[in-house]
Amino acid sequence: MSEERHSDAESPTLITDDIARAEREAANALAQFDRVLDLVDDVVRGGRPFRLRVSMIQELHRIALDGLSAYAGNWRPGDVRIHGSGHMPPKAHLVPALMEDLCDWINDRTGIASPITLCAYVMWRLNWIHPFDDGNGRTSRAVAYFVLCAAAGYRLQGRVTIPELIAANKSPYYRALEQVDANARLQAEPDLTPMKELLEGYLAKQLAEAFEAANAASPPRDDNDRRFH
């Protein structure tokens, strides 16, 4: 398996300049981060069980790919391959129904399965479906973090979040995805253990950072480079 996974899909490039594209990606990443936290706050203030909706997933993708992809916020128009992975995503015409099933799986198990289990499922399953022509990874991490916080009932403490920890070194994340993919080929209900163990480790790091900051004489200042990818 390659150390880098990315979608191989035929899609028009809206920004060809590398620097301009990087700047737009950074701005979109910050906007997506803020939107996830707003969605979590909406659930917490509402005081009711959250429901994951397809429209929410598409919104977070649209923010991440705004100005970068002609298909921002829309399902991929054709088939796609994942460079560096042995998994072949399902055909494009199956995507809408599979995404509805993903949301149903989460909504049916909210309050039954642990938040970390729900998070692990979203992070794996959205990558498995690969519903977009680009930005599947960053969207899966954003949606999964929203699900984790919303199911737990509050914003998780810690300045450096799970998606940011993943983005700093994606190799363990890629390995976990491949391991669950392999499990899914062998059984109807995939064994999420590799992804859950990865997320549990990152959650421990996030909460430990919050504890250390609370006990520091001069807590670290926040910055404007928050992102989920």
CSV table of C-alpha atoms in Angstrom, one decimal:
chain,number,residue,atom,x,y,z
A,1,MET,CA,0.0,0.0,0.0
A,2,SER,CA,1.3,3.5,-0.9
A,3,GLU,CA,1.8,6.0,1.9
A,4,GLU,CA,-0.5,8.4,0.1
A,5,ARG,CA,-4.1,7.8,-1.0
A,6,HIS,CA,-5.9,10.1,-3.4
A,7,SER,CA,-8.8,9.9,-5.8
A,8,ASP,CA,-8.1,9.3,-9.5
A,9,ALA,CA,-11.1,10.8,-11.2
A,10,GLU,CA,-11.6,12.9,-14.3
A,11,SER,CA,-12.6,16.3,-13.1
A,12,PRO,CA,-11.9,19.9,-14.3
A,13,THR,CA,-9.3,21.9,-12.4
A,14,LEU,CA,-10.6,25.3,-11.4
A,15,ILE,CA,-7.3,26.6,-10.0
A,16,THR,CA,-4.2,25.6,-11.9
A,17,ASP,CA,-1.7,27.7,-9.9
A,18,ASP,CA,-0.2,25.7,-7.1
A,19,ILE,CA,0.2,28.6,-4.7
A,20,ALA,CA,-3.3,29.9,-5.3
A,21,ARG,CA,-4.8,26.4,-4.9
A,22,ALA,CA,-3.0,25.9,-1.6
A,23,GLU,CA,-4.2,29.2,-0.3
A,24,ARG,CA,-7.8,28.4,-1.3
A,25,GLU,CA,-7.5,24.9,0.3
A,26,ALA,CA,-6.3,26.6,3.6
A,27,ALA,CA,-9.1,29.1,3.6
A,28,ASN,CA,-11.7,26.3,2.9
A,29,ALA,CA,-10.2,24.1,5.6
A,30,LEU,CA,-10.7,26.9,8.2
A,31,ALA,CA,-14.3,27.5,7.0
A,32,GLN,CA,-15.0,23.8,7.2
A,33,PHE,CA,-13.5,23.5,10.7
A,34,ASP,CA,-15.7,26.4,11.9
A,35,ARG,CA,-18.8,24.9,10.4
A,36,VAL,CA,-18.3,21.6,12.1
A,37,LEU,CA,-18.0,23.3,15.5
A,38,ASP,CA,-21.2,25.3,14.7
A,39,LEU,CA,-23.0,22.1,13.9
A,40,VAL,CA,-21.9,20.6,17.2
A,41,ASP,CA,-23.1,23.6,19.1
A,42,ASP,CA,-26.5,23.5,17.3
A,43,VAL,CA,-26.9,19.9,18.6
A,44,VAL,CA,-25.8,20.7,22.1
A,45,ARG,CA,-28.0,23.8,22.4
A,46,GLY,CA,-30.9,21.9,21.0
A,47,GLY,CA,-30.6,19.3,23.7
A,48,ARG,CA,-31.9,16.5,21.5
A,49,PRO,CA,-30.4,13.5,19.8
A,50,PHE,CA,-28.7,14.5,16.6
A,51,ARG,CA,-29.5,13.0,13.2
A,52,LEU,CA,-26.8,12.7,10.5
A,53,ARG,CA,-28.2,13.9,7.2
A,54,VAL,CA,-26.9,13.5,3.7
A,55,SER,CA,-27.4,17.3,3.2
A,56,MET,CA,-25.0,18.0,6.1
A,57,ILE,CA,-22.3,15.8,4.5
A,58,GLN,CA,-22.7,17.5,1.1
A,59,GLU,CA,-22.6,20.9,2.8
A,60,LEU,CA,-19.2,20.1,4.5
A,61,HIS,CA,-17.8,18.8,1.2
A,62,ARG,CA,-19.1,22.0,-0.6
A,63,ILE,CA,-17.2,24.2,1.9
A,64,ALA,CA,-14.0,22.1,1.6
A,65,LEU,CA,-14.0,22.1,-2.2
A,66,ASP,CA,-15.5,25.6,-2.9
A,67,GLY,CA,-13.7,27.1,-5.8
A,68,LEU,CA,-11.6,24.0,-6.2
A,69,SER,CA,-14.0,21.5,-7.9
A,70,ALA,CA,-16.9,21.9,-10.2
A,71,TYR,CA,-18.6,19.1,-8.2
A,72,ALA,CA,-18.3,20.7,-4.8
A,73,GLY,CA,-21.2,19.4,-2.7
A,74,ASN,CA,-22.3,17.0,-5.3
A,75,TRP,CA,-21.9,13.2,-5.7
A,76,ARG,CA,-19.2,12.2,-8.2
A,77,PRO,CA,-20.6,11.9,-11.8
A,78,GLY,CA,-18.6,8.8,-12.6
A,79,ASP,CA,-16.5,6.0,-11.2
A,80,VAL,CA,-13.4,6.6,-9.3
A,81,ARG,CA,-10.2,4.7,-8.2
A,82,ILE,CA,-8.2,5.3,-5.0
A,83,HIS,CA,-4.6,5.6,-5.9
A,84,GLY,CA,-2.5,3.7,-3.3
A,85,SER,CA,-5.4,1.5,-2.2
A,86,GLY,CA,-6.6,-2.0,-3.0
A,87,HIS,CA,-10.2,-1.0,-2.6
A,88,MET,CA,-12.4,-0.3,-5.6
A,89,PRO,CA,-15.3,2.1,-4.7
A,90,PRO,CA,-18.8,1.3,-5.8
A,91,LYS,CA,-20.3,2.5,-9.1
A,92,ALA,CA,-21.4,6.1,-9.2
A,93,HIS,CA,-25.1,5.2,-9.6
A,94,LEU,CA,-25.0,3.4,-6.2
A,95,VAL,CA,-23.7,6.4,-4.3
A,96,PRO,CA,-26.9,8.2,-3.3
A,97,ALA,CA,-28.5,5.0,-1.8
A,98,LEU,CA,-25.3,4.0,0.0
A,99,MET,CA,-25.0,7.5,1.5
A,100,GLU,CA,-28.6,7.3,2.8
A,101,ASP,CA,-27.7,3.9,4.3
A,102,LEU,CA,-24.7,5.4,6.0
A,103,CYS,CA,-26.8,8.0,7.7
A,104,ASP,CA,-29.4,5.4,8.6
A,105,TRP,CA,-26.7,3.2,10.2
A,106,ILE,CA,-25.6,6.1,12.4
A,107,ASN,CA,-29.0,7.3,13.3
A,108,ASP,CA,-30.3,3.8,14.2
A,109,ARG,CA,-27.4,3.2,16.5
A,110,THR,CA,-27.2,6.7,18.2
A,111,GLY,CA,-27.6,6.2,21.9
A,112,ILE,CA,-26.8,2.5,21.5
A,113,ALA,CA,-23.3,2.3,20.1
A,114,SER,CA,-20.5,4.4,21.6
A,115,PRO,CA,-19.7,7.7,20.0
A,116,ILE,CA,-16.2,6.4,19.1
A,117,THR,CA,-17.8,3.5,17.3
A,118,LEU,CA,-20.1,5.8,15.4
A,119,CYS,CA,-17.1,8.0,14.5
A,120,ALA,CA,-15.0,5.0,13.4
A,121,TYR,CA,-17.9,3.8,11.1
A,122,VAL,CA,-18.4,7.2,9.4
A,123,MET,CA,-14.6,7.7,8.9
A,124,TRP,CA,-14.3,4.2,7.3
A,125,ARG,CA,-17.6,3.9,5.4
A,126,LEU,CA,-17.5,7.4,3.8
A,127,ASN,CA,-14.0,6.6,2.5
A,128,TRP,CA,-15.3,3.2,1.3
A,129,ILE,CA,-18.2,4.7,-0.7
A,130,HIS,CA,-15.9,7.5,-1.9
A,131,PRO,CA,-19.0,9.6,-2.9
A,132,PHE,CA,-17.1,12.6,-4.2
A,133,ASP,CA,-14.7,13.1,-7.1
A,134,ASP,CA,-12.2,14.7,-4.6
A,135,GLY,CA,-12.1,15.7,-1.0
A,136,ASN,CA,-13.4,12.4,0.4
A,137,GLY,CA,-10.8,12.1,3.1
A,138,ARG,CA,-11.1,15.6,4.5
A,139,THR,CA,-14.9,15.3,4.4
A,140,SER,CA,-14.9,11.9,6.1
A,141,ARG,CA,-12.7,13.3,8.9
A,142,ALA,CA,-14.9,16.4,9.4
A,143,VAL,CA,-18.1,14.4,9.4
A,144,ALA,CA,-16.7,11.8,11.7
A,145,TYR,CA,-15.5,14.4,14.2
A,146,PHE,CA,-18.9,16.0,14.2
A,147,VAL,CA,-20.6,12.7,14.8
A,148,LEU,CA,-18.2,12.0,17.7
A,149,CYS,CA,-18.8,15.3,19.4
A,150,ALA,CA,-22.6,15.4,18.7
A,151,ALA,CA,-23.1,11.8,20.0
A,152,ALA,CA,-21.0,12.6,23.1
A,153,GLY,CA,-23.2,15.7,23.6
A,154,TYR,CA,-20.5,18.4,23.7
A,155,ARG,CA,-17.4,19.9,22.0
A,156,LEU,CA,-14.5,17.7,23.0
A,157,GLN,CA,-11.7,19.7,24.8
A,158,GLY,CA,-8.3,20.1,23.3
A,159,ARG,CA,-6.8,22.6,21.0
A,160,VAL,CA,-5.5,20.0,18.6
A,161,THR,CA,-8.3,17.8,17.4
A,162,ILE,CA,-8.4,14.2,16.2
A,163,PRO,CA,-8.7,15.2,12.5
A,164,GLU,CA,-5.7,17.5,12.9
A,165,LEU,CA,-3.7,14.7,14.6
A,166,ILE,CA,-4.5,12.5,11.6
A,167,ALA,CA,-3.6,15.1,9.1
A,168,ALA,CA,-0.2,15.5,10.7
A,169,ASN,CA,0.7,11.9,9.8
A,170,LYS,CA,-1.8,10.0,7.7
A,171,SER,CA,0.0,6.7,7.4
A,172,PRO,CA,-1.6,5.1,10.5
A,173,TYR,CA,-5.0,6.3,9.2
A,174,TYR,CA,-4.5,4.8,5.8
A,175,ARG,CA,-3.4,1.5,7.3
A,176,ALA,CA,-6.6,1.4,9.5
A,177,LEU,CA,-8.8,2.1,6.5
A,178,GLU,CA,-7.1,-0.7,4.5
A,179,GLN,CA,-7.5,-3.1,7.4
A,180,VAL,CA,-11.2,-2.4,7.8
A,181,ASP,CA,-11.6,-2.7,4.0
A,182,ALA,CA,-10.1,-6.1,4.2
A,183,ASN,CA,-12.4,-7.1,7.1
A,184,ALA,CA,-15.5,-5.8,5.2
A,185,ARG,CA,-14.7,-8.1,2.2
A,186,LEU,CA,-14.9,-11.1,4.6
A,187,GLN,CA,-18.0,-10.3,6.6
A,188,ALA,CA,-21.3,-8.4,6.4
A,189,GLU,CA,-20.6,-6.3,9.5
A,190,PRO,CA,-17.0,-5.0,9.3
A,191,ASP,CA,-14.7,-5.2,12.2
A,192,LEU,CA,-14.0,-1.6,13.1
A,193,THR,CA,-11.4,-2.4,15.7
A,194,PRO,CA,-8.4,-1.0,13.8
A,195,MET,CA,-10.1,2.3,13.2
A,196,LYS,CA,-11.5,2.5,16.8
A,197,GLU,CA,-8.1,1.8,18.3
A,198,LEU,CA,-6.6,4.5,16.2
A,199,LEU,CA,-9.2,7.0,17.2
A,200,GLU,CA,-9.0,6.1,20.8
A,201,GLY,CA,-5.3,6.9,20.8
A,202,TYR,CA,-5.9,10.2,19.1
A,203,LEU,CA,-8.7,11.1,21.5
A,204,ALA,CA,-6.4,10.4,24.4
A,205,LYS,CA,-3.8,12.8,22.9
A,206,GLN,CA,-6.4,15.5,22.3
A,207,LEU,CA,-7.7,15.3,25.9
A,208,ALA,CA,-4.2,15.1,27.4
A,209,GLU,CA,-3.3,18.3,25.5
A,210,ALA,CA,-6.4,20.0,27.1
A,211,PHE,CA,-5.3,18.8,30.5
A,212,GLU,CA,-1.8,20.1,30.0
A,213,ALA,CA,-3.0,23.4,28.7
A,214,ALA,CA,-5.3,23.8,31.7
A,215,ASN,CA,-2.3,23.3,34.0
A,216,ALA,CA,0.1,25.5,32.1
A,217,ALA,CA,1.1,28.9,33.4
A,218,SER,CA,0.8,30.3,29.8
A,219,PRO,CA,-1.7,28.2,27.7
A,220,PRO,CA,-0.8,28.1,24.0
A,221,ARG,CA,-2.5,30.7,21.9
A,222,ASP,CA,-4.9,29.5,19.3
A,223,ASP,CA,-4.0,30.1,15.7
A,224,ASN,CA,-5.8,30.5,12.3
A,225,ASP,CA,-4.5,27.3,10.7
A,226,ARG,CA,-7.2,24.9,12.0
A,227,ARG,CA,-8.1,22.2,9.6
A,228,PHE,CA,-9.4,18.7,9.2
A,229,HIS,CA,-7.0,17.7,6.3
